[in-house]
Amino acid sequence: MTDTLIDRRDLAFQLYEVLDTEALTTRERFHEHNRDTFDAVIETADRIARDKFATHNSAADKDEPRFVNGAVEMLAEVKEAFDAYSEAGFIAGRYDYELGGMQLPESVMAACNGFFTAANPGTAGYPFLTTAAANLIRVFGNEQQQATFLPHMLSGRFTGTMALTEPHAGSSLADIRTSATPTDDGHYLIKGAKIYISGGEQSLTENIVHMVLAKIKGAPAGVKGISLFIVPKFRVDEAGEATERNGVSLAGLIHKLGYRGTTSTALSFGDDAPCHGYLVGEPHQGLKYMFQMMNEARIGVGFGAAAIGYRGYMHSLEYAKERLQGRKPSEKNPEAPQVPIIEHADVRRMLLAQKAYSEGGLALCLYGARLMDDQHTHPDEQKRLEAGKLLDLLTPVIKAWPSEYGPKANDLAIQVYGGAGYTREYPVEQCWRDNRLNPIHEGTNGIQALDLLGRKIWQDQSHGLQLLMQQMQVDLEAATTERCQQWALSLSETLQQAVKVTQSLGKSLMSENPDKVLANAACYLHLFGHIIVAWMWLRQANAAEQALASAGADDERNFYQGKLQAAQYFFHWELPTVAQDLVLLKNQDDTCLNMKAEWF
Amino acid sequence: MTDTLIDRRDLAFQLYEVLDTEALTTRERFHEHNRDTFDAVIETADRIARDKFATHNSAADKDEPRFVNGAVEMLAEVKEAFDAYSEAGFIAGRYDYELGGMQLPESVMAACNGFFTAANPGTAGYPFLTTAAANLIRVFGNEQQQATFLPHMLSGRFTGTMALTEPHAGSSLADIRTSATPTDDGHYLIKGAKIYISGGEQSLTENIVHMVLAKIKGAPAGVKGISLFIVPKFRVDEAGEATERNGVSLAGLIHKLGYRGTTSTALSFGDDAPCHGYLVGEPHQGLKYMFQMMNEARIGVGFGAAAIGYRGYMHSLEYAKERLQGRKPSEKNPEAPQVPIIEHADVRRMLLAQKAYSEGGLALCLYGARLMDDQHTHPDEQKRLEAGKLLDLLTPVIKAWPSEYGPKANDLAIQVYGGAGYTREYPVEQCWRDNRLNPIHEGTNGIQALDLLGRKIWQDQSHGLQLLMQQMQVDLEAATTERCQQWALSLSETLQQAVKVTQSLGKSLMSENPDKVLANAACYLHLFGHIIVAWMWLRQANAAEQALASAGADDERNFYQGKLQAAQYFFHWELPTVAQDLVLLKNQDDTCLNMKAEWF
């Protein structure tokens, strides 16, 4: 079993040759960093992920957390891994030095987290949720809330969760019923039930900080009446020391197909005992605040999906190089030795597709992380604004594309292994099961599609879209070799058609029933996503061609040739599949819209 | 949880309105049957499948067979179900009256078996393998072998297996090492190891009859040196009564992702005790014989994949009708009641796709079963020959298409359920895991693609292909309504392009390196498969239009409208995806072929 989680050579290429992450060190926030410190922290992440996370990935899947007397029992290795992650400073990695952080760029932290998800998505879930919840308190919490909770979350004494979903409402947050009643003591009394709360109970830390959406009595209907509350498992004094148990309790564990190491919980608030909640920011602004966390989480989901896809690719690549079976069609001698299956063209197809999906997904997510860095730290205010707009536009793609194609990669990994891949003795079936969560949580991919076509594209007079096209233009023009120019041409032509169809959809949205225009949003997401990832492959191809021209060592030449071949795969085999989306969108195909429930 | 396994109305439509299965009753072999007897046996299958199979589908998945002291322990319900299946006469269902059979057409038996797989693929595996193994002995075994084994296999006293795969050879049967040494007593001594043998050990019956591929000492190299042997777990006297334990033993159980109810075994032959094997037919002809069983098994795999896809569709359809969540985009009042999720266009898209895949797969497999009937029982010898050729050509498609699109349907079923679908409390995740086996076993889909493009298309001067086009022409011409004519036109145009590309590939195959031409066989299989299934949808649409014209009852009208809308889905959303295959094949795209192992 390979211990490569994410190929370090590839990561270095993406960070330094495609994205110029090193340039970030000229910014004030990162000026104590340099490429060596980035690489050192990546090296540490890779090592801890291999030594502490990968080691119990299968065990935590087979021996999942148990609900015993209202508490959770889990493998001791999960806590060891969580503690190693915290102690190495990763929870606080991107935070200010004064908060105990390392002031690392999002790009570098995202890369680090890729190793942990690739190694063990279940265990990685706990610190990831914690850092996202902490960020919510850092940005929207008041000083006291920050002082009480932040240091303990960032040090790994407390974990965090996001508690949105309710049994009867699912994705429809407008319909949540959890209520918050103000008291004279300043806190609120929370009452209600939440479901699918990841990490909602665990046996890792002394406290858990739930970020809970609830409606204050008398609030407006729908999403405009949602407020955000901090609800700790144990109430705490101002220093964050536990005082007494708060009225939030574990109603049950949900048993999942995969991602079994992360508890998925049903929580009840205020059922057996009063449940204190502390309002974050202003009343009724909760969804807006939560969206910051959700957007971060969505990018994290995309990255995780790409990383699990990547891990399966690494496994199946190793297997394909080692496993001897059969001969090429042209070999007529049945006594010729069997060949490694990587020699079969169809196996190479399945590996190339995985490479295109995994490395393309990684490129997309690192690009997103870089936009977060630019949004927060670019010296030019205009560029900061633009990066934010671009990121906003791309968030549904960064969430959905890898979570569609990462599982596809894992499916192909199983197929490369053949019968062995279907057994639980090999690791790829777990990758496939784990990754299946990603198109569902943090907003299903169907919801991402509605977000993209119903909102993000048009936001701000489509300024995000214009910025995107400008960015793409830079890379289209940077294509100088013959093959890169061909690919740039394909991309540019597809883009033009997509723009045309977008304009026509925009017109319809203004004049017609939105139900009709949005009926095929899934096609639009696929179209848009494939264009973006084709662009990511063009960027990689441009960089590879440039490097290849001066590369000497065989290893280096092979690496760049591989990048170019994967780019070719994406342009020959993947990008053209959007032709179908273009037709359906252009025709505003009404097959699904007009289907009636009683016809099924 | 719905108890609909396969919609009986749909099945009746496919059997009687599309395929005219009733016409079979005019043939001598079936002349004691009529539609009532067919329906009665289908009713019995549906009932036993619901009462005895579906009831422990989840339990057998959660509590899989265990290896205890060299034997297998499994849930008692599995044996109850197996016995109910045998006692109802299904193992012998298609066999002669004189063998205790019901002389049922393959079409009807296939339909019956669909219910069992939909209900519980793991338990259904045992009788299915038994009937296929029995058929091998019936056709190729000598009289004594038939007398000794057949009655007990057909009555359910013995089960059967097919033992082909070996650990070091996998799909490459040319490389098997299991040896057979002749003795003076007429039997052979078998020595070797097999892996992934489904049903290789169980606690259901008193004996197991393994159909084993082995090489007689001194046999030619490669597939031309493979012979077929009967290897019973217990040696038997001529009446089939057990005498002593034979030297075949269970080396271990393989733990799988799904299909957990069917044991997957590693078997060793002749390790601890002499293992007697009885040669079937002529030496070195084993692969040819086994192919009969494999072809049957391949059609069975396709049908099973379609049935599991169908079952997931039934589940998610029910859920989508009951689950309330969210509102349509046009509904601006947040206090309007939540709607059943089937009202969301994207959910309808996922249900329509499932309908198109499941019912299309069912149509394809029933068509294949009908070809088996025509091959064996058509009164006109010419038609019998033609049916055999068509079936031969279509076998890789019947195996591969449903095993590609059945799992896709299950993936969509999970997505319709959202978070609930990812939990083990709902049934669709098991469908998805179970179905993942089907693209792998009985020849991976990659091997099916090579079989199609490397062999079947060209066989017999492409006579099969010509027959196929004649058959399709009949249905193209039968399209009389405007929409059916449009769909017929799309199909006909796609077909013409496919023929052109086939001719050009044929020329290359004769003159060039086959490695190059076969490199994109997977595309060819996809192209060919989608054309065939589009044809299946045209046939259904033609029948639905005709029936709709005179249908009175709302239920009936809804049923036919649904068929037509699913056909439209297939023609608008699915068939056009082959444009990409056509381009890659036309260009003989060399991206995968030219990728080098060291570039990965």
XYZ file of C-alpha atoms in Angstrom, chain A residues 47-475:
429
model
C 4.488 13.335 8.189
C 1.785 13.647 10.861
C -0.848 12.636 8.326
C 1.123 9.506 7.459
C 2.173 8.644 11.001
C -0.930 9.524 12.964
C -3.880 9.719 10.570
C -3.373 7.158 7.807
C -2.511 4.517 10.363
C -6.045 4.212 11.756
C -8.070 5.223 8.694
C -9.252 1.701 8.030
C -9.588 0.816 11.724
C -11.808 3.836 12.415
C -13.972 2.851 9.483
C -14.389 -0.720 10.665
C -14.764 0.162 14.342
C -16.877 3.273 14.198
C -17.813 5.501 17.167
C -20.382 3.999 19.526
C -23.169 5.593 21.527
C -22.792 4.388 25.117
C -24.895 5.897 27.905
C -25.407 9.185 26.149
C -21.706 9.543 25.369
C -19.457 8.545 22.502
C -16.723 5.938 22.566
C -14.148 5.984 19.821
C -10.706 4.618 19.025
C -7.911 6.086 21.140
C -5.936 6.749 17.948
C -8.396 9.447 16.922
C -7.535 11.536 19.955
C -3.820 10.938 19.445
C -4.134 12.189 15.898
C -6.279 15.172 16.897
C -3.782 16.110 19.590
C -0.825 15.746 17.232
C -2.615 18.029 14.758
C -3.344 20.626 17.465
C 0.094 20.432 19.026
C 1.769 20.993 15.688
C -0.244 24.233 15.569
C -2.459 23.395 12.606
C -5.798 24.428 14.131
C -4.398 27.899 14.597
C -2.204 27.690 11.496
C -3.766 30.541 9.578
C -4.503 32.726 12.590
C -2.587 35.726 13.880
C 0.579 35.237 15.840
C -1.101 36.976 18.777
C -3.792 34.282 18.826
C -1.089 31.647 18.908
C -1.284 31.118 15.156
C 1.365 30.782 12.458
C -0.066 33.400 10.073
C 0.160 30.928 7.230
C -1.515 31.676 3.911
C -4.763 29.871 3.186
C -3.021 28.320 0.164
C -0.469 26.626 2.372
C -2.974 25.601 5.047
C -5.277 24.163 2.406
C -2.380 22.157 1.017
C -1.548 20.885 4.497
C -5.129 19.877 5.146
C -5.145 17.972 1.880
C -2.718 15.484 3.406
C -4.908 14.917 6.445
C -8.074 14.318 4.417
C -6.236 12.050 2.014
C -4.925 10.091 4.974
C -8.092 9.903 7.038
C -11.133 12.013 6.228
C -13.033 10.851 9.312
C -10.481 11.956 11.870
C -9.588 15.099 9.921
C -13.201 16.245 10.265
C -12.822 17.304 13.915
C -10.041 19.877 13.584
C -11.420 21.183 10.285
C -14.810 21.982 11.797
C -13.090 23.523 14.781
C -11.025 25.964 12.797
C -14.065 26.971 10.729
C -16.216 27.518 13.840
C -13.405 29.478 15.468
C -13.195 31.723 12.439
C -16.870 32.553 12.792
C -16.333 33.680 16.378
C -13.181 35.557 15.404
C -15.026 37.587 12.751
C -18.519 38.011 14.190
C -18.232 37.257 17.917
C -17.894 40.036 20.470
C -14.717 40.555 22.448
C -15.898 38.524 25.392
C -16.953 35.614 23.194
C -13.616 35.743 21.459
C -11.684 35.826 24.704
C -13.747 32.996 26.192
C -13.752 30.539 23.323
C -11.095 31.317 20.735
C -7.926 30.423 22.613
C -9.326 27.035 23.648
C -10.602 26.193 20.196
C -7.342 27.180 18.554
C -5.286 25.172 21.016
C -7.407 22.067 20.578
C -8.930 22.079 24.071
C -12.403 22.595 22.536
C -13.770 21.514 19.188
C -16.424 23.325 17.162
C -19.422 22.318 15.075
C -21.919 23.924 12.752
C -25.477 23.042 13.705
C -27.838 23.996 10.897
C -29.917 21.066 9.674
C -33.182 20.012 11.278
C -34.998 16.744 10.612
C -38.115 18.207 9.002
C -36.339 20.908 6.987
C -33.149 19.405 5.567
C -31.596 21.838 3.122
C -34.465 24.287 3.561
C -33.016 26.456 6.321
C -35.928 28.872 5.979
C -37.998 26.259 7.771
C -35.914 25.640 10.862
C -37.851 25.626 14.136
C -35.182 25.718 16.798
C -36.146 28.651 18.977
C -34.226 31.135 21.093
C -35.904 32.939 23.953
C -34.105 35.919 25.464
C -33.541 35.961 29.256
C -32.783 38.820 31.603
C -29.277 37.421 32.105
C -28.286 38.254 28.553
C -28.215 34.733 27.253
C -30.951 32.970 25.297
C -32.695 29.698 26.010
C -32.379 27.414 22.999
C -34.951 24.727 22.268
C -35.063 22.375 19.327
C -33.475 19.480 17.517
C -30.693 19.255 14.953
C -29.591 16.359 12.827
C -26.470 15.292 10.864
C -24.274 17.448 13.092
C -20.733 16.300 12.379
C -18.597 16.070 15.493
C -21.654 16.952 17.603
C -20.312 14.613 20.259
C -16.883 13.001 20.657
C -14.425 11.824 23.243
C -11.565 14.090 22.213
C -11.853 17.352 24.105
C -13.235 18.769 27.298
C -15.789 20.980 25.586
C -17.605 21.394 22.277
C -18.706 24.741 20.883
C -21.785 24.430 18.701
C -22.553 27.249 16.285
C -26.325 26.970 16.174
C -28.914 28.543 13.881
C -32.168 29.332 15.681
C -35.055 31.764 15.469
C -35.669 34.324 18.156
C -39.311 34.358 19.164
C -41.164 36.835 16.957
C -38.536 36.874 14.236
C -39.569 37.332 10.585
C -40.484 34.186 8.647
C -37.965 32.428 6.421
C -34.246 32.967 6.246
C -34.555 36.564 7.367
C -35.457 35.435 10.860
C -32.475 33.227 11.539
C -29.949 34.120 14.236
C -26.641 32.564 15.177
C -25.782 31.349 18.672
C -22.811 29.923 20.463
C -24.010 26.893 22.421
C -21.259 25.172 24.399
C -21.633 21.648 25.700
C -20.378 22.893 29.083
C -21.090 26.416 30.181
C -17.869 28.222 30.897
C -16.585 31.123 32.951
C -14.860 34.021 31.265
C -11.569 32.187 31.150
C -13.249 29.342 29.329
C -13.156 26.916 32.272
C -16.128 24.596 32.410
C -18.693 25.399 35.079
C -21.720 23.178 34.476
C -23.290 21.000 31.803
C -25.403 22.952 29.318
C -28.733 21.522 28.114
C -27.522 20.193 24.767
C -27.478 16.438 24.556
C -26.737 13.640 22.187
C -29.976 12.078 20.991
C -28.234 9.505 18.847
C -25.465 8.673 16.429
C -26.241 8.313 12.737
C -24.628 5.359 11.025
C -23.210 6.294 7.695
C -22.022 4.683 4.490
C -18.594 6.200 4.957
C -16.791 9.008 6.764
C -17.463 6.810 9.742
C -14.710 8.200 11.892
C -16.506 11.545 12.146
C -19.526 11.208 14.386
C -22.752 12.332 12.772
C -25.152 13.226 15.515
C -28.720 14.055 16.354
C -28.651 16.729 19.047
C -31.419 17.996 21.260
C -31.354 21.447 22.788
C -33.177 22.326 25.973
C -34.956 19.023 26.326
C -33.740 17.779 29.706
C -32.136 20.920 31.044
C -32.070 24.604 30.111
C -29.819 25.216 27.134
C -27.976 28.524 27.195
C -27.057 30.124 23.902
C -25.104 33.324 23.299
C -26.150 35.497 20.381
C -23.427 36.167 17.838
C -23.579 39.617 16.256
C -26.982 41.069 15.489
C -30.318 39.229 15.703
C -31.660 37.810 12.398
C -28.287 38.048 10.691
C -27.352 34.494 11.460
C -27.564 33.061 7.979
C -25.287 35.752 6.611
C -22.692 35.011 9.267
C -23.074 31.292 8.827
C -22.538 31.666 5.130
C -19.007 32.769 5.785
C -18.437 29.484 7.555
C -20.392 27.569 4.957
C -18.418 29.087 2.123
C -15.219 28.111 3.852
C -16.678 24.702 4.519
C -17.733 24.376 0.890
C -14.210 25.034 -0.286
C -13.034 22.561 2.327
C -15.488 19.964 1.031
C -14.217 20.447 -2.494
C -10.660 20.124 -1.349
C -11.479 17.036 0.670
C -13.217 15.418 -2.291
C -10.214 16.138 -4.490
C -7.863 14.777 -1.818
C -9.793 11.519 -1.393
C -9.918 11.218 -5.171
C -6.168 11.799 -5.204
C -5.545 9.162 -2.561
C -7.462 6.541 -4.528
C -5.486 7.504 -7.619
C -2.193 7.003 -5.760
C -3.347 3.576 -4.567
C -4.521 2.372 -7.960
C -1.461 3.763 -9.713
C 0.815 1.738 -7.474
C -1.327 -1.358 -7.945
C -1.350 -0.956 -11.734
C 2.427 -0.759 -11.826
C 2.866 -3.887 -9.728
C 0.046 -6.192 -10.711
C 0.934 -8.493 -13.611
C -1.952 -9.647 -15.743
C -2.571 -10.494 -19.383
C -0.824 -9.277 -22.498
C -1.344 -6.622 -25.126
C -3.748 -7.448 -27.967
C -0.821 -7.548 -30.388
C 0.987 -10.251 -28.365
C 0.019 -13.598 -29.840
C 2.356 -15.796 -27.809
C 0.423 -17.128 -24.786
C 3.718 -17.969 -23.093
C 5.063 -14.429 -23.209
C 5.273 -13.088 -19.663
C 2.260 -11.259 -18.248
C 2.611 -7.474 -18.234
C 1.887 -4.941 -15.486
C -1.702 -3.865 -16.029
C -0.597 -0.262 -16.503
C 0.499 -1.462 -19.961
C -3.148 -1.973 -20.959
C -4.525 1.117 -22.712
C -7.851 0.902 -20.878
C -6.105 0.843 -17.505
C -4.108 3.875 -18.587
C -7.372 5.545 -19.530
C -8.705 4.945 -16.035
C -5.504 6.243 -14.467
C -5.354 9.288 -16.743
C -8.949 10.134 -15.917
C -8.125 9.893 -12.221
C -5.077 12.090 -12.726
C -7.146 14.639 -14.651
C -9.851 14.690 -11.959
C -7.602 14.627 -8.899
C -4.908 17.032 -9.995
C -7.485 19.212 -11.734
C -9.534 19.307 -8.534
C -6.450 20.086 -6.492
C -5.537 22.932 -8.867
C -9.067 24.329 -8.599
C -9.117 24.244 -4.812
C -5.632 25.733 -4.475
C -6.717 28.485 -6.821
C -9.703 29.076 -4.528
C -7.439 29.169 -1.476
C -5.233 31.666 -3.238
C -8.267 33.856 -3.897
C -8.946 33.766 -0.141
C -5.391 34.947 0.432
C -5.773 37.712 -2.124
C -9.151 38.710 -0.711
C -7.629 39.177 2.729
C -4.029 40.171 2.129
C -3.521 41.620 -1.325
C -1.874 45.036 -0.901
C -4.180 46.574 -3.527
C -7.697 47.145 -2.196
C -9.193 46.816 -5.668
C -7.549 43.403 -6.059
C -8.859 42.359 -2.659
C -12.398 43.206 -3.718
C -11.980 41.442 -7.030
C -10.593 38.308 -5.434
C -13.622 38.225 -3.132
C -16.002 38.504 -6.052
C -14.216 35.803 -7.999
C -14.211 33.529 -4.999
C -17.890 34.115 -4.425
C -18.642 33.175 -8.015
C -16.420 30.111 -7.955
C -17.469 28.729 -4.574
C -20.274 26.506 -5.935
C -17.852 25.100 -8.524
C -15.089 24.555 -5.988
C -17.563 22.655 -3.828
C -19.363 20.715 -6.530
C -16.845 19.861 -9.214
C -14.385 17.916 -7.072
C -17.240 16.317 -5.171
C -18.595 15.037 -8.476
C -15.293 14.006 -10.017
C -13.431 12.902 -6.895
C -15.895 10.037 -6.373
C -15.688 9.277 -10.106
C -11.924 8.954 -9.673
C -12.476 6.575 -6.756
C -14.899 4.545 -8.842
C -12.190 4.168 -11.480
C -9.654 3.259 -8.813
C -11.854 0.326 -7.805
C -12.138 -0.702 -11.446
C -8.359 -0.637 -11.893
C -8.038 -3.070 -8.976
C -10.775 -5.278 -10.449
C -12.047 -7.953 -8.045
C -9.483 -6.903 -5.461
C -10.913 -3.384 -5.464
C -14.297 -4.735 -4.461
C -12.865 -6.334 -1.337
C -12.380 -4.635 1.991
C -8.804 -5.886 2.038
C -7.795 -3.072 -0.332
C -8.191 0.593 0.510
C -10.036 2.013 -2.484
C -13.564 0.945 -1.598
C -13.334 3.036 1.560
C -12.185 6.060 -0.441
C -15.239 5.606 -2.636
C -17.626 5.322 0.298
C -16.062 8.228 2.174
C -16.118 10.490 -0.851
C -19.803 9.828 -1.541
C -20.684 12.228 1.257
C -19.201 15.191 -0.534
C -21.874 15.783 -3.192
C -24.407 15.838 -0.331
C -23.190 17.871 2.605
C -22.627 21.629 2.877
C -25.368 22.136 0.314
C -26.059 19.326 -2.151
C -24.638 19.778 -5.613
C -28.182 20.521 -6.802
C -28.230 23.468 -4.410
C -24.813 24.601 -5.621
C -26.214 24.593 -9.150
C -29.129 26.824 -8.100
C -26.715 29.087 -6.225
C -24.557 29.439 -9.347
C -27.233 29.933 -11.998
C -29.838 31.581 -9.782
C -27.576 34.003 -7.947
C -23.812 34.046 -8.294
C -23.635 34.568 -12.055
C -25.817 37.700 -11.909
C -24.572 39.144 -8.663
C -23.147 42.643 -8.886
C -24.087 43.015 -12.577
C -22.084 39.879 -13.323
C -18.893 41.596 -12.307
C -17.497 38.292 -11.014
C -18.044 36.690 -14.380
C -16.274 39.542 -16.151
C -13.332 39.257 -13.792
C -13.212 35.533 -14.389
C -13.051 36.026 -18.126
C -10.253 38.526 -17.753
C -8.287 36.058 -15.669
C -8.858 33.314 -18.185
C -7.779 35.590 -21.000
C -4.354 35.946 -19.416
C -3.801 32.202 -19.544
